Coordinates of C-alpha atoms and ligand atoms in Angstrom, one line a residue:
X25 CA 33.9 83.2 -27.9
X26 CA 34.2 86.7 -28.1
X27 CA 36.9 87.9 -30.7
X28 CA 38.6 90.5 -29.2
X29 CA 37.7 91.6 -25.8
X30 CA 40.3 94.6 -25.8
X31 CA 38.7 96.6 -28.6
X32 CA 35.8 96.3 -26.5
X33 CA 37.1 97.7 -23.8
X34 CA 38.9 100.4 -25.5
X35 CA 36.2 102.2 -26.1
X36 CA 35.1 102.2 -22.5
X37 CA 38.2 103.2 -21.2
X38 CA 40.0 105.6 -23.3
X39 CA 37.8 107.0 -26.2
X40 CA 34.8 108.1 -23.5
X41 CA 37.4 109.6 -21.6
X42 CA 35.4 111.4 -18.9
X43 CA 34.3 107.9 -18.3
X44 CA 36.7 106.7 -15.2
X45 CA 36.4 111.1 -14.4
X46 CA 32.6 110.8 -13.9
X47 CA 33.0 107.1 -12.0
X48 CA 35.6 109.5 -9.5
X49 CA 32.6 112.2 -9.8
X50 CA 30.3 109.6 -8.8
X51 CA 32.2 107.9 -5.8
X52 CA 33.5 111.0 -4.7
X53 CA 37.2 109.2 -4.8
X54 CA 40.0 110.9 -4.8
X55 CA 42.0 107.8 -6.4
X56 CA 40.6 104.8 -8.3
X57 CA 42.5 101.9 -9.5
X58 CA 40.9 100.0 -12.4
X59 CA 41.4 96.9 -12.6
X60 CA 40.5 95.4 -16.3
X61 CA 40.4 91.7 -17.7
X62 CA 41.4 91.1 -21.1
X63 CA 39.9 86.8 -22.6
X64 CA 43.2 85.1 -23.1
X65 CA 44.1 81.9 -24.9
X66 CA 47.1 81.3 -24.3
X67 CA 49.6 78.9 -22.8
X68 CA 49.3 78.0 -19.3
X69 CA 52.4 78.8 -17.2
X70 CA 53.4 75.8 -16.1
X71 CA 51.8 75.3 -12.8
X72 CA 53.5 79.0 -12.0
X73 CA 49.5 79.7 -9.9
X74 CA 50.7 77.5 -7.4
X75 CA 52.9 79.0 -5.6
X76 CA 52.3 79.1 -1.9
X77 CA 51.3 82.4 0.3
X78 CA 53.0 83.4 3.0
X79 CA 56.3 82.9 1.6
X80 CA 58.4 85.7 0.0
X81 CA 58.0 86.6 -3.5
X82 CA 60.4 86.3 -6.5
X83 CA 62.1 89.8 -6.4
X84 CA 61.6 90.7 -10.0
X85 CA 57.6 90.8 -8.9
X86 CA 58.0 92.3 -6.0
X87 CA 59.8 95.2 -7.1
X88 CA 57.5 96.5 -9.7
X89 CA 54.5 97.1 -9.2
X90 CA 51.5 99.3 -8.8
X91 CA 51.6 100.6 -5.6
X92 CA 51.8 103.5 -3.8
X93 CA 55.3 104.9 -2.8
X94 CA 55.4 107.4 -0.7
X95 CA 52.8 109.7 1.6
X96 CA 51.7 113.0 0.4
X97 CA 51.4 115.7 3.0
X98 CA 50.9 118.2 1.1
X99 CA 47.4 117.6 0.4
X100 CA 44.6 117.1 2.8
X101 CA 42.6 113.8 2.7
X102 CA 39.2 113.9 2.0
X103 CA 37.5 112.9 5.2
X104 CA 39.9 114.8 7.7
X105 CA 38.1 117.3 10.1
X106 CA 39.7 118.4 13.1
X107 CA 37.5 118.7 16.5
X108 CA 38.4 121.2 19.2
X109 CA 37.1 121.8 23.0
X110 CA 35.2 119.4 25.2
X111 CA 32.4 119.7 23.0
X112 CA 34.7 119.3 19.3
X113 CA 32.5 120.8 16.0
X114 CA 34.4 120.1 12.4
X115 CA 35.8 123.0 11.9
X116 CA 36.8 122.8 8.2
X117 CA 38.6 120.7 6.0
X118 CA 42.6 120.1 7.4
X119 CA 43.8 121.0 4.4
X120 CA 47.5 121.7 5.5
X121 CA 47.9 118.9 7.4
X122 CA 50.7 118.3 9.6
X123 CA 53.3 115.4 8.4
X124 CA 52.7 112.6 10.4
X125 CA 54.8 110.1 11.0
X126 CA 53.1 107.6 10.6
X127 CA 49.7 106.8 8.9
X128 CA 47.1 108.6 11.5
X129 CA 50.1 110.2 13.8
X130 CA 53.0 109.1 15.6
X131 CA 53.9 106.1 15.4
X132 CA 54.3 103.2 12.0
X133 CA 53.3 99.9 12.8
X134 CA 54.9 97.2 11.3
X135 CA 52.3 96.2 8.7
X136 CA 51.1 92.5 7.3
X137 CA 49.3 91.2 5.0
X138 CA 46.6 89.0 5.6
X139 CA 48.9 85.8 4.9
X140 CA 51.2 87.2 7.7
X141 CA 53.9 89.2 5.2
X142 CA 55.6 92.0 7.5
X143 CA 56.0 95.4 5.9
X144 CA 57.4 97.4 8.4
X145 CA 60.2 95.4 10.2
X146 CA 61.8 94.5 6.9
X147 CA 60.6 97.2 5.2
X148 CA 63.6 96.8 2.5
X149 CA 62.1 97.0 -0.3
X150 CA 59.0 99.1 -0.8
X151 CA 56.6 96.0 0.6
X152 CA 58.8 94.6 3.0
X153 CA 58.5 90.5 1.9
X154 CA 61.1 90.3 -0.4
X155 CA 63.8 89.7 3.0
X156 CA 62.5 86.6 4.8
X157 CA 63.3 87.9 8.2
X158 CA 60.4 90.6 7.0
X159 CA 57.9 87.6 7.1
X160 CA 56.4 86.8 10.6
X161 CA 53.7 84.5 11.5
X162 CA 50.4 87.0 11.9
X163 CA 50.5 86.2 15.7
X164 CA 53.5 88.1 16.7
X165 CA 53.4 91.3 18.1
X166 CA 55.3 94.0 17.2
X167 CA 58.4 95.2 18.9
X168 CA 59.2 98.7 19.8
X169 CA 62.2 98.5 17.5
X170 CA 60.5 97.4 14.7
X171 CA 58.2 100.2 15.2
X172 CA 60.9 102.5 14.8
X173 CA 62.3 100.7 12.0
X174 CA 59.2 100.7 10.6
X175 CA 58.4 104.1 10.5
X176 CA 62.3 105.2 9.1
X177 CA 61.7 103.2 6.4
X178 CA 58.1 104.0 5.6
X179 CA 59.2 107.2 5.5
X180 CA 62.4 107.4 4.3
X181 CA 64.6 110.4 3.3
X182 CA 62.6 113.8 3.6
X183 CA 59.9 112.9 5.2
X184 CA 58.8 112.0 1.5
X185 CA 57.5 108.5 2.2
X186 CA 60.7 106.8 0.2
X187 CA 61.8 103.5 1.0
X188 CA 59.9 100.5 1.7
X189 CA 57.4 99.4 3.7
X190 CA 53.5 99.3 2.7
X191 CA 53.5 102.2 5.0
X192 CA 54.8 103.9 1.7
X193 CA 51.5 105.7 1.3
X194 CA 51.0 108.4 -1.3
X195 CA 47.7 109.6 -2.2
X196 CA 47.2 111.4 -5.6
X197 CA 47.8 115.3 -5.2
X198 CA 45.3 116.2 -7.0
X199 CA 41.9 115.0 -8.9
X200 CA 43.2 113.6 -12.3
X201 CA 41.8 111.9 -15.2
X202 CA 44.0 109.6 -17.2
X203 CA 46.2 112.2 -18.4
X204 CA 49.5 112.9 -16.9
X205 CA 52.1 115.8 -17.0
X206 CA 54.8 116.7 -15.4
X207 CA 55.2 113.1 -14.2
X208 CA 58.9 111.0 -13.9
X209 CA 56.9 108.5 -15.9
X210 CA 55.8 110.6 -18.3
X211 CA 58.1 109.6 -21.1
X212 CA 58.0 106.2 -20.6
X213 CA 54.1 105.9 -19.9
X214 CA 53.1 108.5 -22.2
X215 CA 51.0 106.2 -24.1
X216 CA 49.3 105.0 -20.9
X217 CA 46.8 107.6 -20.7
X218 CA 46.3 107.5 -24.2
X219 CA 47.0 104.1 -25.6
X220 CA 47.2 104.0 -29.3
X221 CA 45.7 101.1 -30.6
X222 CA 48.4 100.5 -33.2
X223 CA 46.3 98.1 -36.3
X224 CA 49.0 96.7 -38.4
X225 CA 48.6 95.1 -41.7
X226 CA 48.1 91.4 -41.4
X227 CA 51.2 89.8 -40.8
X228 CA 53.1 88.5 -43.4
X229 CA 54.1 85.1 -44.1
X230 CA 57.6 84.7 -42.8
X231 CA 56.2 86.5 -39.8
X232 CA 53.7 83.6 -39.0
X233 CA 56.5 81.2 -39.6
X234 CA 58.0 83.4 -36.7
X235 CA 56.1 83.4 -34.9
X236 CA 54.3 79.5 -34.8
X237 CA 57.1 78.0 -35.6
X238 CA 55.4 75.6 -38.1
X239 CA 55.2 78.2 -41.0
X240 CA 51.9 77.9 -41.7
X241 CA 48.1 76.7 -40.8
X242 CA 48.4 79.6 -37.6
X243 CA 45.9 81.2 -38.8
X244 CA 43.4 78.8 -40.0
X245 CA 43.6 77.4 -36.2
X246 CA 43.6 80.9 -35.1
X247 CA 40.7 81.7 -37.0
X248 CA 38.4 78.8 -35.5
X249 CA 39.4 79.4 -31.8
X250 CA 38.5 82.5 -32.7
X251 CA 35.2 81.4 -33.1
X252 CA 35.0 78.9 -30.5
X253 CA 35.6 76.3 -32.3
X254 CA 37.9 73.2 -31.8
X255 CA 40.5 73.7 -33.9
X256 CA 41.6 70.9 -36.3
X257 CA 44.3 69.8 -38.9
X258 CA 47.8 71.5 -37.4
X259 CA 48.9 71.2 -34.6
X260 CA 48.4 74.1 -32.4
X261 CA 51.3 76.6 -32.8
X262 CA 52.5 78.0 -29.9
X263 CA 53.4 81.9 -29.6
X264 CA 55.8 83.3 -27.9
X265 CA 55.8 82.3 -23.8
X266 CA 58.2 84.3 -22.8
X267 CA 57.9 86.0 -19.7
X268 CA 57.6 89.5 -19.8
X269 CA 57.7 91.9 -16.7
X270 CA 55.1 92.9 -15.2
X271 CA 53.7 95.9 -13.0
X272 CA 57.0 97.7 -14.2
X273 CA 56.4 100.4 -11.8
X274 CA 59.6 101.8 -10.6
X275 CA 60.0 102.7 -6.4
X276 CA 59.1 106.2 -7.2
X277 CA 56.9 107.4 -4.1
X278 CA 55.3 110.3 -6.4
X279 CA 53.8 107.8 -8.5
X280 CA 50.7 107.8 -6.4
X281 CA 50.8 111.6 -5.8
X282 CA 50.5 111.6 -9.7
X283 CA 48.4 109.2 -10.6
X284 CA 44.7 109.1 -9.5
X285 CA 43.4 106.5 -12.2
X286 CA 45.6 103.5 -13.1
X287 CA 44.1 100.6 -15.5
X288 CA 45.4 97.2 -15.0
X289 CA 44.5 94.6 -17.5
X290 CA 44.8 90.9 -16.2
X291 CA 45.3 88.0 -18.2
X292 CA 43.9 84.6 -17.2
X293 CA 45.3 81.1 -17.4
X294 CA 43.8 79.0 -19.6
X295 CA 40.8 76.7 -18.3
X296 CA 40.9 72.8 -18.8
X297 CA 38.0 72.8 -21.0
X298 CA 39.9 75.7 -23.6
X299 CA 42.9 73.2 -23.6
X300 CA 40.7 70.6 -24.4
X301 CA 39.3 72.3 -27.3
X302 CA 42.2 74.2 -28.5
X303 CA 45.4 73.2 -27.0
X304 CA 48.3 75.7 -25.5
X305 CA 48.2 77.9 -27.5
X306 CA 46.9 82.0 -27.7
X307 CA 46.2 84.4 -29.2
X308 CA 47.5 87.5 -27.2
X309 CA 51.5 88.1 -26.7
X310 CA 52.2 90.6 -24.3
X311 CA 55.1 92.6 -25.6
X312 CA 56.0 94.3 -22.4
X313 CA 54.8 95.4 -18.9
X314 CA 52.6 98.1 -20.8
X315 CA 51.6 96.6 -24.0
X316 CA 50.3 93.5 -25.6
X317 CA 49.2 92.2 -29.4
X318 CA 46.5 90.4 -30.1
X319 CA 47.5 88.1 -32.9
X320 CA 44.6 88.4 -35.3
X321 CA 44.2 89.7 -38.8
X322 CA 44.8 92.4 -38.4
X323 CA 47.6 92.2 -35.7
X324 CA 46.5 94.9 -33.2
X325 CA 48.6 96.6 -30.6
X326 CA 47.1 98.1 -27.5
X327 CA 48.9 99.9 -24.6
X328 CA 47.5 100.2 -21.0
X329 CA 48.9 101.2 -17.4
X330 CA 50.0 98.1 -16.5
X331 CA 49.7 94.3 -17.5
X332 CA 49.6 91.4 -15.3
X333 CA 50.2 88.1 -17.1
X334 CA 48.7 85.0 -16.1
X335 CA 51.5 84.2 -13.3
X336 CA 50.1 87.4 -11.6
X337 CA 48.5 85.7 -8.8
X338 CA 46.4 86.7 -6.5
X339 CA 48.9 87.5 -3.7
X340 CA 50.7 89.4 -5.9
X341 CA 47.7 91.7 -7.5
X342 CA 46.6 92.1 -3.9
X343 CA 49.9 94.2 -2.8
X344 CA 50.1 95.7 -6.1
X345 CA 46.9 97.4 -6.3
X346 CA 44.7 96.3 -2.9
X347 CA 46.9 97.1 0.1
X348 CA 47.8 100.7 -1.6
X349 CA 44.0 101.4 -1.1
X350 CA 44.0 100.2 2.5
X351 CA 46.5 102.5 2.8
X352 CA 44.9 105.4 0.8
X353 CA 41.3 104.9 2.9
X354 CA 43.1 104.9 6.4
X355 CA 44.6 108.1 5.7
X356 CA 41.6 109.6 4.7
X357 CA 41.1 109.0 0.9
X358 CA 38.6 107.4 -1.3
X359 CA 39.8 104.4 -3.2
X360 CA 37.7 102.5 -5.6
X361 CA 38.9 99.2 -7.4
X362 CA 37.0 98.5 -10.4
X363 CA 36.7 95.1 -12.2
X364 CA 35.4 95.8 -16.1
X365 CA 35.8 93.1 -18.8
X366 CA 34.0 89.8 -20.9
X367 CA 32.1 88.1 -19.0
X368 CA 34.3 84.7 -17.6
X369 CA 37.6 86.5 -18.1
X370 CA 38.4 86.7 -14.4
X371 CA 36.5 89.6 -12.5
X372 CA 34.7 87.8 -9.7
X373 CA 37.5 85.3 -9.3
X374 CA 39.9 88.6 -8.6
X375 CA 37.6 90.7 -6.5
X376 CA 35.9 87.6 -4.6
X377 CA 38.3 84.5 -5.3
X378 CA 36.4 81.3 -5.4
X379 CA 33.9 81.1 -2.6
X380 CA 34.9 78.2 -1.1
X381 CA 38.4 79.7 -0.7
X382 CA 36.7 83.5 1.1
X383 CA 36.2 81.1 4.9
X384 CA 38.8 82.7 7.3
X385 CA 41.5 80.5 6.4
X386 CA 43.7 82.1 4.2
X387 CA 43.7 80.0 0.6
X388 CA 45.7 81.2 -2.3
X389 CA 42.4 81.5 -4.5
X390 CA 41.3 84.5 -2.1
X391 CA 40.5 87.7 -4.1
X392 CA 40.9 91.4 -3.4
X393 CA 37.8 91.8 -1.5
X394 CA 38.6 88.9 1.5
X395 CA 42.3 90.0 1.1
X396 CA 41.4 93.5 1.7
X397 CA 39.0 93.7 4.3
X398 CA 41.9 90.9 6.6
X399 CA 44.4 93.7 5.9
X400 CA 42.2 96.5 7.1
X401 CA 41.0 94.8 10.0
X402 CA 45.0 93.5 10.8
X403 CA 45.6 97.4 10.4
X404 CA 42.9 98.7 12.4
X405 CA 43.8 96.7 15.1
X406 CA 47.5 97.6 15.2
X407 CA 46.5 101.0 14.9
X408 CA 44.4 100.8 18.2
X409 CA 46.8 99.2 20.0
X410 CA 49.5 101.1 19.2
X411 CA 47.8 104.5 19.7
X412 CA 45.9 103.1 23.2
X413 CA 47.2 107.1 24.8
X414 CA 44.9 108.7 21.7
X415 CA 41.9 106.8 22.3
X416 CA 41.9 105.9 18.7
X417 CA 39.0 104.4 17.3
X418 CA 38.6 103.3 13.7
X419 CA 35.1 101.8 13.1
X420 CA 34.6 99.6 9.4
X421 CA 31.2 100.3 8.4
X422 CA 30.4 97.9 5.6
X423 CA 27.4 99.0 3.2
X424 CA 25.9 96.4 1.2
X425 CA 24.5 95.9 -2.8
X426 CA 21.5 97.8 -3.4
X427 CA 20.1 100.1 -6.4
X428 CA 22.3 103.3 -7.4
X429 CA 19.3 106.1 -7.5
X430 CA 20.3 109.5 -9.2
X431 CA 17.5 112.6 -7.5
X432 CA 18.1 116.0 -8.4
X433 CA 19.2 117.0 -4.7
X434 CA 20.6 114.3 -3.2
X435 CA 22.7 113.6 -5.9
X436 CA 23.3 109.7 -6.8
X437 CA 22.5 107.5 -3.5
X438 CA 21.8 104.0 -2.8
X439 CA 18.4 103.3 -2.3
X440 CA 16.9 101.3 0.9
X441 CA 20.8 101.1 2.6
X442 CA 21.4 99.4 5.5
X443 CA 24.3 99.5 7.1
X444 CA 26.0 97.0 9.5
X445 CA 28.8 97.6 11.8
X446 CA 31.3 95.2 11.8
X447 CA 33.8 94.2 14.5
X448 CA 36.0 91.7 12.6
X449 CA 37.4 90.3 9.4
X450 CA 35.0 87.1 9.5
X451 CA 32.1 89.0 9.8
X452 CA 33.0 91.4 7.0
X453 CA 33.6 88.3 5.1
X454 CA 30.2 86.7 6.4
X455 CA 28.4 89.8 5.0
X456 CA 30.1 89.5 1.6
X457 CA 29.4 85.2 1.4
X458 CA 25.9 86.6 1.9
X459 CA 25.9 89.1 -0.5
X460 CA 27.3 87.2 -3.1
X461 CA 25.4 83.9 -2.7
X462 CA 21.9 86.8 -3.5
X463 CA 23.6 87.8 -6.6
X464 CA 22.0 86.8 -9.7
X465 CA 24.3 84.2 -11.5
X466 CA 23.4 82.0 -15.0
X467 CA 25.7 80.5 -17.3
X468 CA 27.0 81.9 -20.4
X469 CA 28.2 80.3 -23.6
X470 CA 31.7 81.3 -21.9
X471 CA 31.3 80.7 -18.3
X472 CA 29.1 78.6 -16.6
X473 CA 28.7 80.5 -13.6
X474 CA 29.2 84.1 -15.1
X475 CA 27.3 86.9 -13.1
X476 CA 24.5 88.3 -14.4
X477 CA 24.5 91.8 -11.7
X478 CA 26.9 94.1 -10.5
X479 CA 28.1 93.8 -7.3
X480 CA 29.6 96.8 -5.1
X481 CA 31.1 96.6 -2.0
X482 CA 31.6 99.8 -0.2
X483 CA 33.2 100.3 3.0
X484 CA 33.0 103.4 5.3
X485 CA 35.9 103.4 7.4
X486 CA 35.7 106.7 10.3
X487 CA 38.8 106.8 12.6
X488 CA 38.7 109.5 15.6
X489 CA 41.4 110.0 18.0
X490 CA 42.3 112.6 20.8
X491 CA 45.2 114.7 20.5
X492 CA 46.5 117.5 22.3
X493 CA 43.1 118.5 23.8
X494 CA 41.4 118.1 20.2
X495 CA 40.0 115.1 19.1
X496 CA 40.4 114.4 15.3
X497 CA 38.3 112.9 12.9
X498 CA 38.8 111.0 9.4
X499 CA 36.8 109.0 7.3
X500 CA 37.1 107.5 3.9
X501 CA 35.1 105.0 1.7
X502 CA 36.5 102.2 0.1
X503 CA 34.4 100.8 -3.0
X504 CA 34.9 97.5 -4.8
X505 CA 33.0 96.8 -7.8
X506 CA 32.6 93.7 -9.5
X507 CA 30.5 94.2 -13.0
X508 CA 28.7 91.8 -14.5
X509 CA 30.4 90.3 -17.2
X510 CA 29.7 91.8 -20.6
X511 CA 28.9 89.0 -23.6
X512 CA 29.9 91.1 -26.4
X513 CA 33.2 91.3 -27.7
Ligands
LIG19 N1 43.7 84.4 -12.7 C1 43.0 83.2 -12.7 N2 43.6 82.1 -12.4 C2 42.9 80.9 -12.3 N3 41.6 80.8 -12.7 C3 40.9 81.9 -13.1 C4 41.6 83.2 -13.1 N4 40.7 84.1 -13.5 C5 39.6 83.4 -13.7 N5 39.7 82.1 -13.4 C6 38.6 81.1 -13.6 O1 37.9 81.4 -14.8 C7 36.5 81.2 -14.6 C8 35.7 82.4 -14.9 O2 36.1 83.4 -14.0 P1 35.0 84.5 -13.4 O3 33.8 83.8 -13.0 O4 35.7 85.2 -12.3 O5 34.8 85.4 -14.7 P2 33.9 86.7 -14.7 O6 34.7 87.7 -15.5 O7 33.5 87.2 -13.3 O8 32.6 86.2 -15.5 P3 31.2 86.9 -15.6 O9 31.3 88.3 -16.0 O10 30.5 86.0 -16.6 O11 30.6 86.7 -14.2 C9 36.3 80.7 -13.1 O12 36.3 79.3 -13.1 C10 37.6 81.2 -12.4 O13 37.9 80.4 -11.3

């Protein structure tokens, strides 16, 4: 058991600091959300994971949140070229784009997500599912009305992109690294970008008594899960399991335009075979939406974007940090979602879910990458329909896991690519079963299934439509990575 998987990942993410700035470099992505993974041992939130989809969310999670709030118009997406004549050339990058009024243009679909969540009738909140009458079964069609309501909403006051909706798109103004000025958030997140890793002396005894309860033996027990080890004599003190808020983003639609790079650390449940060993108990206490303490000797504080505790399920992650890069690609943008972290602390089960849960049917285990690709596809196709008159055409084109080659000309590429066109959710998800039953799994002395490659997932999606005698073209990639799991601590 590895001791402290955060000030493993410190390093990675904060003192190399032109690391997630080179990753951008790499991808050419305008935006990336990192999504990070922090080992937990901690209490289990009493059977809080099994909540059901397609039913609205508790309010307190569905306001916060890390997602985009509003659409920039300001700045040009990366893929947009404009075509003119009968026979349309690019003619240069639209920087000064119009405003649209909706994603691509005219109109704002009502939006789902792939469990059948409405984001544009509601559209109350900034996703649209906290009001039931929001949440349709996935086979209705849309109304004209809720179109319009729809797009108000998504769009708010201003044309700014305020209000709710999913349809709140923003895209990040500019390239940024982790640093921020100039931002409402600022103050308050002014250690995001630069989290201190606040070592304290060891606690002291009446602060153990605090915090176990039992006044003593903590940190012998401590000290052998630590390890790995079944812990013995005390019973297992419990830390604090109060729930703290998470994704404490405020409905602020210039987040997004500020914000290029956002790190998210996870926290997993605890397995059957750690409560086994080591009862309900952990060693992490998250102190607030933005920081947690691990509760070892020394007692270390570290500070990130955002943390989602264990009741962060997968539904919930997915609007927070998934269906904002939907959003981001259709209009153009890169978007990259990054899972980094110990091996069998949770990437694969976020960005894939558990395989047996990625068949069509939706099942609450689903990851990112299923959840995703049903949204896109859900969008696509409302987009088409919607915008019959423009001959809009968005075309998916999935690339799949090969070898990243750098050459002095091309740049980095992936060797030997093939790429397949795909015409549907179920075969995106076909192409990923495949790619992920060829990745190279073994066990680990922490998971028994851990995966032993990287996995990247990279989708190309080009849209072209006709408009007033020029025909329009956008395209944007979408890359999900899921690293292999690192064994040191
Ligand atoms: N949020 C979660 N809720 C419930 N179970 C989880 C969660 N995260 C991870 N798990 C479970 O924990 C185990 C390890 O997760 P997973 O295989 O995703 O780890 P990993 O980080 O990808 O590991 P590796 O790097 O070794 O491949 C799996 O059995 C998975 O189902």
């Amino acid at each position: 058991m590895v001791r402290s998987p955060v000030v493993s990942m410190e390093p990675c993410l904060y003192e190399n600091r032109s690391w997630s700035a080179d990753l951008g470099k790499i991808l050419g992505a305008r935006q990336i959300v990192v999504v990070s993974f922090k080992y937990s041992i901690r209490m289990l939130g009493g059977g809080k994971n099994e909540e059901t989809e397609n039913l609205p969310l508790n309010s307190n999670a569905l306001s916060s949140g890390l997602i985009h709030g509003g659409l920039d118009s300001s700045r040009a997406p990366f893929g947009a070229i404009q075509e003119t004549g009968p026979n349309p050339k690019p003619e240069r990058m639209d920087k000064t784009p119009t405003k649209p009024k909706g994603r691509y243009g005219d109109t704002m679909l009502p939006l789902r997500t792939p469990d059948g969540h409405n984001f544009g009738v509601s559209a109350r909140n900034r996703f649209g599912w906290a009001k039931s009458e929001g949440t349709l079964p996935a086979s209705e069609t849309a109304s004209d009305d809720s179109l319009a309501e729809g797009a108000n909403s998504y769009y708010g006051q201003g044309g700014r992109g305020i209000g709710g909706g999913i349809g709140g798109l923003a895209t990040p103004r500019t390239t940024r690294t982790l640093a921020r000025a100039n931002s409402n958030y600022s103050e308050s997140y002014s250690v995001q970008s630069t989290p201190n890793k606040s070592v304290s002396k060891p606690p002291s005894v009446s602060c153990r008594s605090k915090v176990d309860g039992n006044g003593g033996g903590r940190w012998g027990n401590f000290a052998a899960l630590y390890k790995g080890l079944p812990s013995s004599g005390n019973p297992p003190p419990l830390v604090n399991t109060v729930e703290v808020p998470h994704f404490d983003l405020k409905e602020d639609p210039s987040f997004w335009m500020e914000h290029n790079v956002q790190v998210v650390v996870r926290v997993r449940p605890l397995n059957s075979w750690e409560k086994n060993a080591h009862g309900n108990y952990r060693c992490l206490k998250q102190e607030s939406s933005h920081s947690i303490t691990w509760i070892g000797q020394p007692e270390a504080g570290f500070t990130f974007d955002h943390l989602a505790c264990e009741s962060v399920d997968q539904e919930v992650l997915f609007r927070m940090v998934g269906l904002p890069m939907v959003e981001n690609c259709l209009s153009g943008y890169n978007s990259c979602m990054f899972a980094y972290g110990q091996t069998g602390s949770g990437k694969t089960y976020t960005m894939l879910g558990e395989m047996e849960a990625m068949e069509l049917q939706p099942g609450q285990h689903r990851g990112m990458t299923p959840r995703i690709f049903k949204f896109l596809f859900a969008t696509i196709q409302a987009e088409e329909e919607s915008r019959r008159d423009e001959k809009l055409n968005l075309q998916p084109v999935l690339i799949p896991c090969l070898w990243l080659r750098e050459d002095v000309k091309k740049g980095v590429y992936v060797e030997n690519l093939s790429e397949f066109e795909v015409q549907s959710v179920g075969g995106i998800l076909r192409l990923l079963i495949q790619g992920s039953l060829s990745r190279k799994v073994a066990a680990t002395s922490m998971n028994r299934e851990s995966s032993r490659s990287h996995s990247v997932f990279t989708c190309v999606i080009k849209c072209r439509w006709e408009k007033d005698s020029s025909a329009n073209l956008r395209f944007a990639r979408l890359n999900l990575f899921d690293l292999a799991g690192s064994e040191r601590g």
